[in-house]
Short mmCIF file of C-alpha atoms in Angstrom, two decimals:
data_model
loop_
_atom_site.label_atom_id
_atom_site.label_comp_id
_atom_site.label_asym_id
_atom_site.label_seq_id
_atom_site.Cartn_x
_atom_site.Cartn_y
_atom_site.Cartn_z
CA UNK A 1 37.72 36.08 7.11
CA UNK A 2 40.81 34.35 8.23
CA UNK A 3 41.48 31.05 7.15
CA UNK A 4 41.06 28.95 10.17
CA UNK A 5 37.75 31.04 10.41
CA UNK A 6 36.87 29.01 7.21
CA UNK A 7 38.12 26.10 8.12
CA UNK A 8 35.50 26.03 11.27
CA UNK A 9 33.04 27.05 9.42
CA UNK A 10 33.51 24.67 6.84
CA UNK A 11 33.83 21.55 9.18
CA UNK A 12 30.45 23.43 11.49
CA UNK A 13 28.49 23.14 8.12
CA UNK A 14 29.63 19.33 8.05
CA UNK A 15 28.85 18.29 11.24
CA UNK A 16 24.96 19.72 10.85
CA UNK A 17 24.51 17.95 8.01
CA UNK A 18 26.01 14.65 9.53
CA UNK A 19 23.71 15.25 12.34
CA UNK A 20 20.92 16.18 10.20
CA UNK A 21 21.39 12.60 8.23
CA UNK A 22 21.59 10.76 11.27
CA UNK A 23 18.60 12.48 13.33
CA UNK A 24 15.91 10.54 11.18
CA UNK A 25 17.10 7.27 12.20
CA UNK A 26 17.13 8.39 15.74
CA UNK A 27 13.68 9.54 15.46
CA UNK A 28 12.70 6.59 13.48
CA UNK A 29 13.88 4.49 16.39
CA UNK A 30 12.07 7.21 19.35
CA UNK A 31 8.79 6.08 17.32
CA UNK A 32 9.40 2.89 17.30
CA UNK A 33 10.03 2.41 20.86
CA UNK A 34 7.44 4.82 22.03
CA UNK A 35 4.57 3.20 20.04
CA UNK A 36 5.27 -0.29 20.16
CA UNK A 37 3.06 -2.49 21.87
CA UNK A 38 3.63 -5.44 24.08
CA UNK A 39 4.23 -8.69 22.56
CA UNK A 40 4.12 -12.55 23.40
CA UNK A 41 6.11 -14.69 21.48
CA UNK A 42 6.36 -14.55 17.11
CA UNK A 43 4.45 -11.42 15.93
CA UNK A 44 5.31 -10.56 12.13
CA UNK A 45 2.94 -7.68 11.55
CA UNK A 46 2.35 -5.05 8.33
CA UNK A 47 3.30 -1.16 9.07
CA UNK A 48 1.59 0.48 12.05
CA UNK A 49 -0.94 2.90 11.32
CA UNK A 50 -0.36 6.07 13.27
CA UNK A 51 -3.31 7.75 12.47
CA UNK A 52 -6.28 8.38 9.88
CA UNK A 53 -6.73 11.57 7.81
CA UNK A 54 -10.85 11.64 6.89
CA UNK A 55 -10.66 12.72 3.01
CA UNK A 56 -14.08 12.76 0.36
CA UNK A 57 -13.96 9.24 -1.10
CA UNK A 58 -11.97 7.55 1.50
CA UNK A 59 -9.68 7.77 4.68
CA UNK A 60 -6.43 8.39 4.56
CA UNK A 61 -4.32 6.36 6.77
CA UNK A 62 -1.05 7.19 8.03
CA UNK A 63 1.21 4.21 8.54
CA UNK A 64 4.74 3.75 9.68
CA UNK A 65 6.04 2.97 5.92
CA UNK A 66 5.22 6.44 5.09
CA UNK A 67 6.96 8.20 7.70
CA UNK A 68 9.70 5.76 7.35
CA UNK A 69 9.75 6.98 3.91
CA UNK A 70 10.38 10.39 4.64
CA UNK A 71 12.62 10.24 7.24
CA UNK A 72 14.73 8.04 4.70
CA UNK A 73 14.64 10.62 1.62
CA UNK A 74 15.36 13.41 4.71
CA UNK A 75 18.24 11.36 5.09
CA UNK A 76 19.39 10.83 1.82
CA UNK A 77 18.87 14.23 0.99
CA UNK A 78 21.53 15.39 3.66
CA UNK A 79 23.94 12.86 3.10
CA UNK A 80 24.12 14.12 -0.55
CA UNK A 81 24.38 17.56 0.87
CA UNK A 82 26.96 15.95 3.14
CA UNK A 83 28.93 14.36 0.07
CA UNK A 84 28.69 17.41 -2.43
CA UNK A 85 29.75 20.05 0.39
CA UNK A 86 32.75 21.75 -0.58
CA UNK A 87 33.21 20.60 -4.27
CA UNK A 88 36.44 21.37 -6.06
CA UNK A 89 37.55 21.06 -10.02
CA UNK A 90 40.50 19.20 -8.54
CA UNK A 91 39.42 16.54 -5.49
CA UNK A 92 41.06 17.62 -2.45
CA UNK A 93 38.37 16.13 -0.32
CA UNK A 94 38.43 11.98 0.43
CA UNK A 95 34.33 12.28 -0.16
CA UNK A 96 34.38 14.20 -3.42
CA UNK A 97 36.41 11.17 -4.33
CA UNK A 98 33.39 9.14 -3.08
CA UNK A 99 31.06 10.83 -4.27
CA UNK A 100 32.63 11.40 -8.00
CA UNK A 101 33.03 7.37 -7.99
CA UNK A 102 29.52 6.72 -7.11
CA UNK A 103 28.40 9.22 -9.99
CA UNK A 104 30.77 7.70 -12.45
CA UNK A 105 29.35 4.00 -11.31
CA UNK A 106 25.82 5.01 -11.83
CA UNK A 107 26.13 6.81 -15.27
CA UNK A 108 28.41 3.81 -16.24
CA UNK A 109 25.57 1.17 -15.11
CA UNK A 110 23.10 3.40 -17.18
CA UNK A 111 24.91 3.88 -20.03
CA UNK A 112 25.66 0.16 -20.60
CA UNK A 113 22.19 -1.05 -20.33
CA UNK A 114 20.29 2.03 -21.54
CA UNK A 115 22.00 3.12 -24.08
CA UNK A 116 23.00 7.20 -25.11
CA UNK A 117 19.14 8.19 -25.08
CA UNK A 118 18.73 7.72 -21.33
CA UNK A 119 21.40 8.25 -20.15
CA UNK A 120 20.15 11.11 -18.57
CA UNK A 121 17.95 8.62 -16.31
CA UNK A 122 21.75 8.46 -14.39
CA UNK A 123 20.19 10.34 -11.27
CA UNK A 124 16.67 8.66 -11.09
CA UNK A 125 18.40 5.16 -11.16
CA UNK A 126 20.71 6.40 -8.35
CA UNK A 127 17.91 7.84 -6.74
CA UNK A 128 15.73 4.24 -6.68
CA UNK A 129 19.01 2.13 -5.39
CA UNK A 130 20.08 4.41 -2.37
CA UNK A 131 16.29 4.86 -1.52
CA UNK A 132 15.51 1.29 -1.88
CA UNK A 133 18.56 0.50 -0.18
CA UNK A 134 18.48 2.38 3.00
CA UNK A 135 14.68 1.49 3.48
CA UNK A 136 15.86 -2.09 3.65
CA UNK A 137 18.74 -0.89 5.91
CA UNK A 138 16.90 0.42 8.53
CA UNK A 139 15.73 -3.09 9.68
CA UNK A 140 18.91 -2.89 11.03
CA UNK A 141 18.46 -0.65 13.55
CA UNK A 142 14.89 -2.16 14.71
CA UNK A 143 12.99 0.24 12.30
CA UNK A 144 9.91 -0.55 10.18
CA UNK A 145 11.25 -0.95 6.64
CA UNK A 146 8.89 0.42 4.14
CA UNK A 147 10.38 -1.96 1.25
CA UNK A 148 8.31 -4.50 3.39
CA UNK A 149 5.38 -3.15 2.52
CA UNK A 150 3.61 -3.84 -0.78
CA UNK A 151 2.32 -0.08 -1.09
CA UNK A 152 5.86 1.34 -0.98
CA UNK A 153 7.28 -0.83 -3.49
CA UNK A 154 3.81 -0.89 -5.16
CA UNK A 155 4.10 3.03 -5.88
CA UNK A 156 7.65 2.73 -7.54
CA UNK A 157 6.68 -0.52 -9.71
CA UNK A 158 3.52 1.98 -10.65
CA UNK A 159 6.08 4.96 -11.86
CA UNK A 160 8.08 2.52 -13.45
CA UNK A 161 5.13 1.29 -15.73
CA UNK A 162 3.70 4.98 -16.46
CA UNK A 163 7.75 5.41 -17.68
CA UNK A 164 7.44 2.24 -19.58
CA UNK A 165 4.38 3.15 -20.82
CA UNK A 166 5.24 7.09 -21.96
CA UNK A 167 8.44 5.84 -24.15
CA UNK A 168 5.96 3.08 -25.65
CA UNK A 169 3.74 5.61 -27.25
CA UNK A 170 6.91 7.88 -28.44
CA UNK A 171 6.76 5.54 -31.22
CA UNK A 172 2.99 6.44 -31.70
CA UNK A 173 -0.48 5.40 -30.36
CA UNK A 174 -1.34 3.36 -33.49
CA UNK A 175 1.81 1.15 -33.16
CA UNK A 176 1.38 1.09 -29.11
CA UNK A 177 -2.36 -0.07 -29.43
CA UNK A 178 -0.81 -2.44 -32.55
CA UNK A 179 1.53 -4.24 -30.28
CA UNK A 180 -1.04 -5.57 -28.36
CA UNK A 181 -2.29 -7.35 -31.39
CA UNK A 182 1.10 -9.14 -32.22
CA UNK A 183 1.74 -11.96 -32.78
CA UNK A 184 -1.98 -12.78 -33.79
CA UNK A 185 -5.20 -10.96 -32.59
CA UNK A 186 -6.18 -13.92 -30.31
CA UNK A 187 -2.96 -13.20 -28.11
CA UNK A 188 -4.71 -9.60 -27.39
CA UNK A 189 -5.69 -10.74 -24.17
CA UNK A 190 -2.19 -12.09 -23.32
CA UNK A 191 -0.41 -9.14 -23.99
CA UNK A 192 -2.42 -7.05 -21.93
CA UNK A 193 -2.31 -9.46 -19.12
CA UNK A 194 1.82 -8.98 -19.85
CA UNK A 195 1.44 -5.36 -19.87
CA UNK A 196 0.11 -5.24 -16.04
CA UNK A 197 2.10 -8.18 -15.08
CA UNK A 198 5.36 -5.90 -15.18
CA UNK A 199 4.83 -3.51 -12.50
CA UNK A 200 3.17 -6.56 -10.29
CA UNK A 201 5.68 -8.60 -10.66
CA UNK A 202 8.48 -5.85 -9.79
CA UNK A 203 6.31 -4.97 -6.68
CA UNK A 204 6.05 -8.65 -5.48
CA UNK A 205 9.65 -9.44 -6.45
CA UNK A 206 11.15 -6.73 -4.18
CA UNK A 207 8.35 -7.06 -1.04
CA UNK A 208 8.55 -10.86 -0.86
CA UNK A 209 12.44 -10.92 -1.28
CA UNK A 210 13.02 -8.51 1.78
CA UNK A 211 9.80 -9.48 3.67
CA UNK A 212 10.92 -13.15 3.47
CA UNK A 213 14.12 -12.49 4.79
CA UNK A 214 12.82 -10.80 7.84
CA UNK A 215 9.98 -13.86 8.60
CA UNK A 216 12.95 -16.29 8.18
CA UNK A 217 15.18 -14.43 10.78
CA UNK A 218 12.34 -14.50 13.10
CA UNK A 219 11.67 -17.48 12.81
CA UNK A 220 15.14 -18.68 13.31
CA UNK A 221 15.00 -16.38 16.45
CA UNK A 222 12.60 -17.93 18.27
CA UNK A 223 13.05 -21.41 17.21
CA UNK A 224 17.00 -20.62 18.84
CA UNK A 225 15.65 -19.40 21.77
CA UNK A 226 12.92 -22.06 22.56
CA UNK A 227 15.71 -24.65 21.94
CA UNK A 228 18.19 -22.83 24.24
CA UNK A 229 15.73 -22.89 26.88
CA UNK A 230 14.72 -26.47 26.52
CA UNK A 231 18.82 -27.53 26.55
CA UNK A 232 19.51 -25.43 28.94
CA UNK A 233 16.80 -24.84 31.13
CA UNK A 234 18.39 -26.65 33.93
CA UNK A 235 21.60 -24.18 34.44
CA UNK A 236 21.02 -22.58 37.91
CA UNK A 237 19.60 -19.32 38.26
CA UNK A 238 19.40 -16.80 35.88
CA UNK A 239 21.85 -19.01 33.73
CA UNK A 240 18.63 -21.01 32.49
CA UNK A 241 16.81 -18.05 31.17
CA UNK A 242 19.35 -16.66 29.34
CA UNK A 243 19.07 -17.54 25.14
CA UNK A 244 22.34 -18.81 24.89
CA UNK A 245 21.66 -20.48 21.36
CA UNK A 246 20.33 -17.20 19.91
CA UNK A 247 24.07 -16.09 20.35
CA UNK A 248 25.43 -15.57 17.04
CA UNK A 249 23.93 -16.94 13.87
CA UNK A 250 20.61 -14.63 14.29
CA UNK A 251 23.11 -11.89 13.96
CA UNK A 252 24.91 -13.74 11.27
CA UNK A 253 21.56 -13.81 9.32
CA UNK A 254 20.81 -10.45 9.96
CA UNK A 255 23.69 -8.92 8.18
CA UNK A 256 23.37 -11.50 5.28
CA UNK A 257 19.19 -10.24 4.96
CA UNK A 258 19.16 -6.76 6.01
CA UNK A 259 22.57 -5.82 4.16
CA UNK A 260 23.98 -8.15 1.09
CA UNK A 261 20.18 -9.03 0.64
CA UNK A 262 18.62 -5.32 0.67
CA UNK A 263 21.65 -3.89 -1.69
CA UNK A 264 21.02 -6.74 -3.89
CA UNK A 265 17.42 -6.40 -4.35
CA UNK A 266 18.01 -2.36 -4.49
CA UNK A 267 20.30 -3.48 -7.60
CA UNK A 268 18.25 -6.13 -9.43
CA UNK A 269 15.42 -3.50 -8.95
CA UNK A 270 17.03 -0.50 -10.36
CA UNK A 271 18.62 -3.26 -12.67
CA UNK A 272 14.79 -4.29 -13.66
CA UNK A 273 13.39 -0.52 -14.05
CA UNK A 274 16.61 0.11 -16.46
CA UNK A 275 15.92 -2.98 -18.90
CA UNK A 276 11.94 -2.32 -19.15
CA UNK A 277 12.06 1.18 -19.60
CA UNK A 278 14.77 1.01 -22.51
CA UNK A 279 13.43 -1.98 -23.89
CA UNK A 280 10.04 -0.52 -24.26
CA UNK A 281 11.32 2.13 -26.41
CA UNK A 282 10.61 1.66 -30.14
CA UNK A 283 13.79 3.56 -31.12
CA UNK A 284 13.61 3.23 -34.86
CA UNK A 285 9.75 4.10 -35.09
CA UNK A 286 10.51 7.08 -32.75
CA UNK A 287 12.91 8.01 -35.47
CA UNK A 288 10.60 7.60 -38.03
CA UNK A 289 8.44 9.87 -36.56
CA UNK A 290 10.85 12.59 -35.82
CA UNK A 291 12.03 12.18 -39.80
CA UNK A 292 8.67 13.04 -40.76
CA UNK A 293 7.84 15.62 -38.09
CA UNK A 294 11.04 17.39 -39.52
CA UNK A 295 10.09 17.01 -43.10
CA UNK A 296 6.81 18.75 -42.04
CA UNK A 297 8.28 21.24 -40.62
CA UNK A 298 10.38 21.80 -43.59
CA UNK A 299 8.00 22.17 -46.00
CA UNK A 300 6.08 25.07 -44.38
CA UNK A 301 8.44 26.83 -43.52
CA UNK A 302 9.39 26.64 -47.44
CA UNK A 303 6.14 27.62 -48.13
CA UNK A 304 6.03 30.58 -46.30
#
């Protein structure tokens, strides 16, 4: 195969997955348009629900976070295809710089405040920040984000605690169960409440930060526009209807809450999974354990 051959190849294999990371959005937006419903005046509503799946104990319901969901991991999933296409020992390629960066960032972030035993955790906490991320991003582009609903950031703060939770007994059921006993028995209830007030918290934290920033811009919206029209109502013709106060700082606020704010709470959340997870693991007892388990081991195989 000659080389310019390769070369169209190459840049043919590009392009579909380019297109292939930017045809969710598009569809996300199709949806959007097709299914939305007319509207007078402020309506801040939770995800649509598309439709129900009838299952045993209950209904399964089909909302607009969950296919916003997917079509964000189908993006993310090409874009990574996209940024790892073509990979070289020696960068040649502007996005293997890119990407190599982003890697080095990521196992840098974990490293620092996880310490050497996770540090494998480098691709899950890169994984939670670009999906957190772009489901905050697509508010930009009129879509549903799913980090504004509870359930979606509900079912990461739940993974998070099972995480938490696994590490906590590598230093052995006993001492797990124990913990809930310290300082004094009486605080037993307290540190339960604690234990379940981690993943709530994390939920709430994440919805109510990027929720809140969408109600405010809203709000701000309309206010603008009911202003504009009482101002300048009197301008002839279709002069008077047009929102000339809305102009500007709605689209001001709209880059500040749908971009610094989403890659900041996709941060302090990745941030917040890091910290619990490594500071729920009882290092020296898991030690402990392994020392013995070892010694064990030892032994028999001395006696055989």
């Amino acid at each position: 195969m000659t080389k310019s051959k390769t070369d169209k190849k190459f840049l043919a294999v590009d392009i579909f997955y380019l297109v292939m990371a930017a045809l969710p959005i598009v569809c996300g937006m199709v949806i959007k348009i097709l299914t939305a419903t007319p509207s007078n005046g402020i309506e801040i509503t939770g995800a649509r629900i598309y439709f129900t799946i009838p299952m045993p104990l209950q209904d399964l319901p089909i909302t607009e976070s969950q296919i916003n969901s997917w079509l964000v991991m189908i993006t993310l999933l090409f874009l990574c295809l996209y940024f790892t296409h073509g990979l070289s020992v020696k960068a040649k390629l502007k996005r293997q710089l890119i990407a190599e960066w982003i890697v080095k960032q990521t196992q840098s972030l974990v490293d620092t405040n996880m310490g050497d035993f996770f540090k494998g955790y480098a691709p899950f906490i890169g994984a939670i920040m670009g999906l957190s991320a772009l489901s905050s991003l697509l508010a930009l582009f009129g879509i549903y984000s799913p980090t504004s609903d509870i359930n979606v950031v509900g079912g990461w703060a739940i993974l998070t605690f099972i995480l938490i939770t696994y590490y906590k007994l590598k230093g052995g059921v006993f001492n797990y169960l124990k913990g809930f006993t310290e300082p004094i028995f009486v605080m037993t209830p307290l540190n339960i409440i604690g234990e379940v007030a981690t993943p709530v918290s994390m939920a709430f934290r994440h919805y109510g930060n990027v929720l809140s920033g969408s109600v405010i811009a809203v709000l701000i919206a309309t206010a603008l526009g009911g202003l504009s029209k009482l101002l300048l109502g009197w301008l002839p013709g279709f002069l008077g209807e047009i929102p000339f106060l809305q102009i500007g700082l709605p689209a001001i606020l709209s880059i500040y809450f749908d971009l610094f704010s989403s890659c900041m709470q996709a941060f302090v959340f990745a941030m917040l999974t890091m910290l619990n997870i490594s500071g729920a693991f009882p290092q020296d007892l898991y030690e402990k354990r392994m020392l013995k388990k070892r010694s064990k081991q030892n032994k028999k195989q001395k006696i055989n």
